[in-house]
Amino acid sequence: MNLRNPQHALELFPRDTDGLVAELGLPQYVSKQLLDWVYKKQVQSVDEMSNIRKDVRERLAEELEFRKGSLVKTQHASDGTRKHLLEWESTEKRTETVMIPAKARRTACVSSQVGCPVGCTFCASGLEGLGGNLSAGQIVEQVVSLGADEITNIVFMGMGEPLSNYQNVTRAIRILNAPWGLGIGARKITVSTVGLPAAIEKLAKFEIPVTLALSLHAPNDDIRKELIPWAKFATIKEILKACDTYFKATGREITLEYLLLHNVNDRTAHAKELAALCKTLRCNVNLIRYNEVPDLPFERPQTEQVRRFQETLSSAGVNSHIRASRGRDIAAACGQLKRQHITPSIGESS
Ligand code: SF4
């Protein structure tokens, strides 16, 4: 009888499958077969492992669990964006995963936590606080639920602050990146953080040089503290210094994410302040137009305002991209699907 909890199959490493086959007295080659079934063929039960003997499959069934989450709802946007609401163990533990198509690219936007401890004032995910960390297997499972074979890029931009769940997130990245795992290149994996300097410096020593995106969202500390409660733990200067360490260690330019909020951080003076910050770091800027969240006071800026902001950056020599707003008709900003589902008054029908 197995007295341990079954292990999530989607967080197995080769050393784990080696150990498992040794424990079960099986030939070593079964270890690779097992990894192939889990990550290449993404089976949902041992019964599908047709080249493994039935008695062995029965033993494996006691040791492994293939899916922890259940799919509560899928939404499809007219632009091809697809959003999954997954439930883990109880109705309180729900997270979102979004697939965003763009030309040949299929990006999975994954959650790292249930809810979020940061509580940004513009974000739906932070409204209910933190409900717990997701395990590495639960993170990988989100990608598999979207159809891992079609996913080309991963962004940790769903619910949660990935660097406050460092162990599980880096374990998941190893699996997502490994040739025996999902085989997604380091350059195609982005970790997005509100900026925890110590964790960024630790990530600079991590063996997989992923893209680092900093959710800056403000051109100075005063505005930032109004938007991001955790801004009180580190100044922009301290965070950019850690980002510079990351750049020097990995050679990867930092992406600065800047969410444009009408009349809060979208004025020309703000663009000039932002441009000055950009001069201190090798970075590129993503400008994102806010998607309104019911019950929150922020507004989406006008197209003209966004254009002016970008022009100010450009005339200061800073390149920026305006990120297309995807899936607006299914509320693709982080936390919104979950919030709609638990708040029937804002239009959920199922
Ligand atoms: S924006 Fe990101 S860090 Fe801020 S509360 Fe939402 S999920 Fe958390």
Tab-separated table of C-alpha atoms and ligand atoms in Angstrom:
chain	number	residue	atom	x	y	z
A	1	MET	CA	0.000	0.000	0.000
A	2	ASN	CA	1.220	3.461	-0.810
A	3	LEU	CA	1.360	5.546	2.372
A	4	ARG	CA	2.636	8.675	0.592
A	5	ASN	CA	0.485	11.127	-1.265
A	6	PRO	CA	0.562	10.253	-4.951
A	7	GLN	CA	3.083	12.448	-6.745
A	8	HIS	CA	1.895	14.815	-9.475
A	9	ALA	CA	3.180	13.210	-12.683
A	10	LEU	CA	3.697	16.665	-14.246
A	11	GLU	CA	6.449	17.479	-11.791
A	12	LEU	CA	8.571	14.398	-12.305
A	13	PHE	CA	12.244	14.798	-13.154
A	14	PRO	CA	14.340	12.001	-14.706
A	15	ARG	CA	15.881	11.332	-11.277
A	16	ASP	CA	12.342	10.742	-9.948
A	17	THR	CA	11.358	8.303	-12.691
A	18	ASP	CA	14.769	6.592	-12.289
A	19	GLY	CA	14.049	6.192	-8.583
A	20	LEU	CA	10.525	4.976	-9.221
A	21	VAL	CA	11.525	2.264	-11.697
A	22	ALA	CA	14.353	1.156	-9.393
A	23	GLU	CA	11.899	0.941	-6.474
A	24	LEU	CA	9.521	-1.130	-8.574
A	25	GLY	CA	12.345	-3.385	-9.817
A	26	LEU	CA	11.807	-2.411	-13.468
A	27	PRO	CA	14.384	-2.114	-16.237
A	28	GLN	CA	15.986	1.335	-16.508
A	29	TYR	CA	14.499	2.062	-19.979
A	30	VAL	CA	11.025	2.254	-18.420
A	31	SER	CA	12.116	5.535	-16.827
A	32	LYS	CA	12.369	7.226	-20.229
A	33	GLN	CA	9.142	5.623	-21.422
A	34	LEU	CA	7.423	7.070	-18.404
A	35	LEU	CA	8.724	10.596	-19.062
A	36	ASP	CA	7.621	10.329	-22.701
A	37	TRP	CA	4.103	9.332	-21.725
A	38	VAL	CA	3.878	12.157	-19.204
A	39	TYR	CA	5.417	15.048	-21.151
A	40	LYS	CA	5.449	14.137	-24.856
A	41	LYS	CA	2.139	12.327	-25.067
A	42	GLN	CA	0.560	14.033	-22.029
A	43	VAL	CA	-1.517	11.032	-21.023
A	44	GLN	CA	-4.138	11.462	-18.346
A	45	SER	CA	-3.809	8.036	-16.756
A	46	VAL	CA	-1.433	5.088	-16.594
A	47	ASP	CA	-3.955	3.017	-18.559
A	48	GLU	CA	-2.909	4.900	-21.690
A	49	MET	CA	0.738	3.750	-21.324
A	50	SER	CA	0.332	0.903	-23.755
A	51	ASN	CA	3.978	-0.205	-23.843
A	52	ILE	CA	4.111	-0.692	-20.072
A	53	ARG	CA	2.955	-3.994	-18.542
A	54	LYS	CA	-0.457	-4.023	-16.878
A	55	ASP	CA	0.825	-5.078	-13.434
A	56	VAL	CA	3.415	-2.277	-13.580
A	57	ARG	CA	0.749	0.220	-14.595
A	58	GLU	CA	-1.285	-0.821	-11.573
A	59	ARG	CA	1.670	-0.112	-9.293
A	60	LEU	CA	2.323	3.224	-11.034
A	61	ALA	CA	-1.322	4.172	-10.598
A	62	GLU	CA	-0.766	4.025	-6.823
A	63	GLU	CA	2.247	6.328	-7.052
A	64	LEU	CA	1.173	8.937	-9.579
A	65	GLU	CA	-1.586	11.441	-10.023
A	66	PHE	CA	-2.015	12.908	-13.514
A	67	ARG	CA	-4.284	15.895	-13.096
A	68	LYS	CA	-5.003	17.878	-9.957
A	69	GLY	CA	-7.226	20.498	-11.484
A	70	SER	CA	-10.670	20.364	-13.008
A	71	LEU	CA	-11.677	22.657	-15.814
A	72	VAL	CA	-14.590	24.747	-14.558
A	73	LYS	CA	-15.039	26.902	-17.613
A	74	THR	CA	-13.498	27.779	-20.964
A	75	GLN	CA	-14.069	31.071	-22.714
A	76	HIS	CA	-13.229	31.873	-26.330
A	77	ALA	CA	-12.680	35.452	-27.518
A	78	SER	CA	-13.335	36.569	-31.062
A	79	ASP	CA	-9.567	37.154	-31.584
A	80	GLY	CA	-8.773	33.483	-30.786
A	81	THR	CA	-7.764	34.049	-27.167
A	82	ARG	CA	-8.858	31.134	-24.983
A	83	LYS	CA	-9.190	31.282	-21.244
A	84	HIS	CA	-9.441	28.374	-18.777
A	85	LEU	CA	-10.698	28.564	-15.235
A	86	LEU	CA	-9.180	25.667	-13.290
A	87	GLU	CA	-10.229	24.525	-9.844
A	88	TRP	CA	-7.764	22.893	-7.432
A	89	GLU	CA	-9.314	20.811	-4.631
A	90	SER	CA	-12.035	23.301	-3.644
A	91	THR	CA	-14.161	26.088	-5.078
A	92	GLU	CA	-11.997	28.622	-3.200
A	93	LYS	CA	-8.900	27.502	-5.085
A	94	ARG	CA	-9.348	28.610	-8.652
A	95	THR	CA	-6.863	30.038	-11.110
A	96	GLU	CA	-6.833	31.194	-14.676
A	97	THR	CA	-4.729	30.277	-17.659
A	98	VAL	CA	-4.977	32.045	-20.988
A	99	MET	CA	-3.798	31.048	-24.472
A	100	ILE	CA	-3.072	34.083	-26.626
A	101	PRO	CA	-2.514	33.499	-30.345
A	102	ALA	CA	-0.437	35.924	-32.423
A	103	LYS	CA	0.629	34.864	-35.944
A	104	ALA	CA	2.601	31.620	-35.478
A	105	ARG	CA	2.959	32.197	-31.749
A	106	ARG	CA	0.758	30.558	-29.122
A	107	THR	CA	1.487	32.034	-25.717
A	108	ALA	CA	0.307	30.459	-22.482
A	109	CYS	CA	-0.208	32.987	-19.729
A	110	VAL	CA	0.021	30.949	-16.515
A	111	SER	CA	-0.777	31.618	-12.864
A	112	SER	CA	1.788	30.934	-10.152
A	113	GLN	CA	-0.472	31.368	-7.123
A	114	VAL	CA	-4.126	31.175	-6.140
A	115	GLY	CA	-5.027	34.857	-5.899
A	116	CYS	CA	-2.142	37.182	-5.232
A	117	PRO	CA	-0.464	38.583	-2.112
A	118	VAL	CA	0.556	41.870	-3.747
A	119	GLY	CA	-2.878	43.488	-4.049
A	120	CYS	CA	-2.244	45.973	-6.859
A	121	THR	CA	-5.054	48.484	-6.728
A	122	PHE	CA	-5.915	48.100	-10.432
A	123	CYS	CA	-5.993	44.285	-10.494
A	124	ALA	CA	-8.801	41.796	-9.981
A	125	SER	CA	-6.445	38.985	-8.889
A	126	GLY	CA	-5.300	40.789	-5.784
A	127	LEU	CA	-8.798	41.598	-4.549
A	128	GLU	CA	-9.181	38.481	-2.426
A	129	GLY	CA	-5.559	38.185	-1.304
A	130	LEU	CA	-3.432	35.056	-1.458
A	131	GLY	CA	-5.108	31.632	-1.431
A	132	GLY	CA	-1.854	29.639	-1.630
A	133	ASN	CA	1.060	28.743	-3.855
A	134	LEU	CA	0.670	26.503	-6.880
A	135	SER	CA	3.040	23.539	-7.087
A	136	ALA	CA	5.352	23.051	-10.068
A	137	GLY	CA	3.015	20.318	-11.319
A	138	GLN	CA	0.012	22.629	-11.135
A	139	ILE	CA	1.886	25.248	-13.156
A	140	VAL	CA	2.895	22.722	-15.832
A	141	GLU	CA	-0.640	21.325	-15.816
A	142	GLN	CA	-2.001	24.706	-16.879
A	143	VAL	CA	0.139	24.554	-20.027
A	144	VAL	CA	-0.925	20.973	-20.689
A	145	SER	CA	-4.581	21.940	-20.221
A	146	LEU	CA	-4.221	24.470	-23.038
A	147	GLY	CA	-2.707	21.823	-25.317
A	148	ALA	CA	1.039	21.869	-24.695
A	149	ASP	CA	1.843	20.766	-28.256
A	150	GLU	CA	0.635	24.035	-29.720
A	151	ILE	CA	2.146	26.306	-27.036
A	152	THR	CA	5.295	28.120	-28.214
A	153	ASN	CA	5.764	30.686	-25.432
A	154	ILE	CA	5.076	30.886	-21.710
A	155	VAL	CA	4.536	34.034	-19.675
A	156	PHE	CA	4.170	34.035	-15.905
A	157	MET	CA	1.673	36.883	-16.018
A	158	GLY	CA	-1.457	35.230	-14.705
A	159	MET	CA	-2.515	35.316	-11.076
A	160	GLY	CA	0.191	35.659	-8.447
A	161	GLU	CA	3.683	37.027	-7.970
A	162	PRO	CA	5.945	34.303	-9.394
A	163	LEU	CA	9.036	35.317	-7.450
A	164	SER	CA	7.218	34.904	-4.140
A	165	ASN	CA	6.699	31.245	-5.117
A	166	TYR	CA	10.312	30.918	-6.255
A	167	GLN	CA	10.957	27.207	-5.622
A	168	ASN	CA	7.869	25.944	-7.431
A	169	VAL	CA	8.162	28.418	-10.295
A	170	THR	CA	11.811	27.574	-11.003
A	171	ARG	CA	11.054	23.856	-10.767
A	172	ALA	CA	8.225	24.333	-13.290
A	173	ILE	CA	10.553	26.318	-15.591
A	174	ARG	CA	13.072	23.455	-15.549
A	175	ILE	CA	10.319	21.073	-16.684
A	176	LEU	CA	8.913	23.475	-19.290
A	177	ASN	CA	12.400	24.001	-20.717
A	178	ALA	CA	13.934	20.502	-20.514
A	179	PRO	CA	14.291	18.408	-23.675
A	180	TRP	CA	12.689	15.505	-21.763
A	181	GLY	CA	9.925	17.892	-20.606
A	182	LEU	CA	7.986	20.318	-22.783
A	183	GLY	CA	11.121	21.620	-24.575
A	184	ILE	CA	10.215	25.329	-24.615
A	185	GLY	CA	13.295	27.536	-25.116
A	186	ALA	CA	14.538	29.823	-22.328
A	187	ARG	CA	14.009	32.859	-24.538
A	188	LYS	CA	10.386	31.921	-24.931
A	189	ILE	CA	9.710	31.862	-21.206
A	190	THR	CA	9.022	35.160	-19.431
A	191	VAL	CA	8.804	35.712	-15.701
A	192	SER	CA	6.951	38.866	-14.806
A	193	THR	CA	7.447	40.384	-11.354
A	194	VAL	CA	6.515	43.493	-9.413
A	195	GLY	CA	10.189	43.602	-8.449
A	196	LEU	CA	11.657	41.731	-5.473
A	197	PRO	CA	15.358	42.681	-5.646
A	198	ALA	CA	16.718	39.707	-3.653
A	199	ALA	CA	14.709	37.207	-5.720
A	200	ILE	CA	15.744	38.889	-8.998
A	201	GLU	CA	19.390	38.568	-7.967
A	202	LYS	CA	18.802	34.896	-7.136
A	203	LEU	CA	17.129	34.372	-10.515
A	204	ALA	CA	20.216	35.902	-12.146
A	205	LYS	CA	22.097	32.787	-10.942
A	206	PHE	CA	19.402	30.346	-12.107
A	207	GLU	CA	20.696	28.114	-14.892
A	208	ILE	CA	17.918	28.948	-17.365
A	209	PRO	CA	18.156	32.575	-18.607
A	210	VAL	CA	14.487	33.362	-19.001
A	211	THR	CA	13.207	36.778	-20.035
A	212	LEU	CA	12.585	39.012	-17.036
A	213	ALA	CA	9.679	41.441	-17.210
A	214	LEU	CA	9.336	44.084	-14.541
A	215	SER	CA	5.835	45.372	-13.856
A	216	LEU	CA	6.937	48.942	-13.332
A	217	HIS	CA	3.611	50.692	-14.049
A	218	ALA	CA	4.733	54.030	-12.586
A	219	PRO	CA	7.445	56.574	-13.391
A	220	ASN	CA	8.227	57.362	-9.728
A	221	ASP	CA	7.966	55.801	-6.269
A	222	ASP	CA	5.054	57.947	-5.110
A	223	ILE	CA	2.699	56.845	-7.892
A	224	ARG	CA	4.022	53.297	-7.697
A	225	LYS	CA	3.170	53.033	-3.993
A	226	GLU	CA	-0.396	54.047	-4.786
A	227	LEU	CA	-0.710	51.302	-7.390
A	228	ILE	CA	1.421	48.465	-5.990
A	229	PRO	CA	1.383	47.953	-2.199
A	230	TRP	CA	4.658	45.993	-2.306
A	231	ALA	CA	6.370	49.082	-3.721
A	232	LYS	CA	6.932	50.029	-0.090
A	233	PHE	CA	9.456	47.186	0.213
A	234	ALA	CA	11.855	48.457	-2.477
A	235	THR	CA	12.407	51.662	-4.403
A	236	ILE	CA	12.429	51.771	-8.195
A	237	LYS	CA	16.156	52.475	-8.011
A	238	GLU	CA	16.814	49.328	-5.937
A	239	ILE	CA	14.685	47.213	-8.264
A	240	LEU	CA	16.348	48.537	-11.428
A	241	LYS	CA	19.762	47.830	-9.860
A	242	ALA	CA	18.723	44.182	-9.367
A	243	CYS	CA	17.422	44.122	-12.968
A	244	ASP	CA	20.802	45.404	-14.132
A	245	THR	CA	22.454	42.517	-12.262
A	246	TYR	CA	20.076	40.195	-14.128
A	247	PHE	CA	20.993	41.736	-17.467
A	248	LYS	CA	24.726	41.470	-16.758
A	249	ALA	CA	24.425	37.822	-15.673
A	250	THR	CA	22.219	36.653	-18.548
A	251	GLY	CA	22.675	39.156	-21.394
A	252	ARG	CA	18.881	39.359	-21.575
A	253	GLU	CA	17.343	42.812	-21.954
A	254	ILE	CA	14.758	43.560	-19.316
A	255	THR	CA	11.179	44.174	-20.409
A	256	LEU	CA	9.528	47.030	-18.557
A	257	GLU	CA	5.775	46.595	-18.426
A	258	TYR	CA	3.881	49.854	-18.092
A	259	LEU	CA	0.128	49.714	-17.655
A	260	LEU	CA	-1.390	52.978	-18.834
A	261	LEU	CA	-4.165	54.190	-16.536
A	262	HIS	CA	-6.183	57.192	-17.601
A	263	ASN	CA	-5.075	60.331	-15.745
A	264	VAL	CA	-2.964	58.354	-13.261
A	265	ASN	CA	0.326	57.602	-15.006
A	266	ASP	CA	-0.301	58.424	-18.674
A	267	ARG	CA	0.650	62.096	-18.912
A	268	THR	CA	3.516	63.493	-20.939
A	269	ALA	CA	5.434	64.390	-17.750
A	270	HIS	CA	5.166	60.726	-16.695
A	271	ALA	CA	6.515	59.602	-20.068
A	272	LYS	CA	9.519	61.887	-19.603
A	273	GLU	CA	10.187	60.473	-16.117
A	274	LEU	CA	9.870	56.950	-17.494
A	275	ALA	CA	12.303	57.752	-20.304
A	276	ALA	CA	14.865	58.937	-17.734
A	277	LEU	CA	14.553	55.622	-15.849
A	278	CYS	CA	14.997	53.685	-19.092
A	279	LYS	CA	18.368	55.347	-19.657
A	280	THR	CA	19.740	53.573	-16.559
A	281	LEU	CA	19.104	50.049	-17.868
A	282	ARG	CA	19.222	47.875	-21.011
A	283	CYS	CA	15.506	47.490	-21.465
A	284	ASN	CA	12.553	47.671	-23.767
A	285	VAL	CA	9.166	49.060	-22.836
A	286	ASN	CA	5.761	47.443	-23.291
A	287	LEU	CA	2.895	49.870	-23.004
A	288	ILE	CA	-0.376	48.204	-22.069
A	289	ARG	CA	-3.739	49.891	-22.197
A	290	TYR	CA	-5.740	49.057	-19.095
A	291	ASN	CA	-8.771	46.763	-19.387
A	292	GLU	CA	-11.427	48.050	-17.001
A	293	VAL	CA	-12.273	45.818	-14.020
A	294	PRO	CA	-15.781	46.082	-12.563
A	295	ASP	CA	-15.756	47.708	-9.093
A	296	LEU	CA	-12.291	49.233	-9.576
A	297	PRO	CA	-11.983	52.981	-10.187
A	298	PHE	CA	-9.438	53.009	-13.022
A	299	GLU	CA	-10.194	53.872	-16.628
A	300	ARG	CA	-8.730	52.874	-19.945
A	301	PRO	CA	-6.773	55.725	-21.582
A	302	GLN	CA	-7.807	57.151	-24.935
A	303	THR	CA	-5.941	56.012	-28.046
A	304	GLU	CA	-4.680	59.545	-28.606
A	305	GLN	CA	-3.208	59.690	-25.086
A	306	VAL	CA	-1.405	56.385	-25.611
A	307	ARG	CA	0.023	57.629	-28.909
A	308	ARG	CA	1.276	60.845	-27.267
A	309	PHE	CA	2.891	58.862	-24.443
A	310	GLN	CA	4.724	56.653	-26.909
A	311	GLU	CA	5.874	59.622	-28.976
A	312	THR	CA	7.338	61.280	-25.884
A	313	LEU	CA	9.302	58.111	-25.135
A	314	SER	CA	10.398	57.887	-28.728
A	315	SER	CA	11.633	61.476	-28.890
A	316	ALA	CA	13.706	60.736	-25.758
A	317	GLY	CA	15.276	57.806	-27.642
A	318	VAL	CA	13.314	55.025	-25.888
A	319	ASN	CA	11.748	52.290	-27.991
A	320	SER	CA	8.420	50.994	-26.870
A	321	HIS	CA	5.675	48.723	-28.121
A	322	ILE	CA	2.011	49.088	-27.516
A	323	ARG	CA	0.854	45.631	-26.567
A	324	ALA	CA	-2.297	44.685	-28.336
A	325	SER	CA	-5.100	44.219	-25.902
A	326	ARG	CA	-6.220	40.645	-26.359
A	327	GLY	CA	-9.399	38.927	-25.401
A	328	ARG	CA	-11.158	42.055	-24.207
A	329	ASP	CA	-14.514	40.459	-24.829
A	330	ILE	CA	-13.708	37.684	-22.340
A	331	ALA	CA	-12.036	39.956	-19.781
A	332	ALA	CA	-8.524	38.623	-20.294
A	333	ALA	CA	-6.841	40.883	-17.750
A	334	CYS	CA	-5.548	38.730	-14.918
A	335	GLY	CA	-8.137	37.706	-12.364
A	336	GLN	CA	-11.160	38.781	-14.316
A	337	LEU	CA	-12.528	35.405	-15.377
A	338	LYS	CA	-12.200	34.062	-11.848
A	339	ARG	CA	-13.864	37.135	-10.443
A	340	GLN	CA	-16.720	36.952	-12.914
A	341	HIS	CA	-17.281	33.331	-12.087
A	342	ILE	CA	-17.517	33.889	-8.356
A	343	THR	CA	-19.499	37.095	-8.731
A	344	PRO	CA	-22.720	36.194	-10.567
A	345	SER	CA	-23.967	39.781	-10.375
A	346	ILE	CA	-21.491	40.821	-13.030
A	347	GLY	CA	-22.815	38.585	-15.718
A	348	GLU	CA	-21.848	34.951	-15.169
A	349	SER	CA	-24.488	32.558	-16.396
A	350	SER	CA	-23.172	29.008	-16.021
B	1	SF4	S1	-1.103	42.819	-11.100
B	1	SF4	FE1	0.015	40.939	-10.759
B	1	SF4	S2	1.177	41.341	-8.863
B	1	SF4	FE2	-0.437	42.870	-8.935
B	1	SF4	S3	-2.137	41.983	-7.742
B	1	SF4	FE3	-2.448	41.458	-9.930
B	1	SF4	S4	-1.543	39.431	-10.131
B	1	SF4	FE4	-0.717	40.341	-8.257
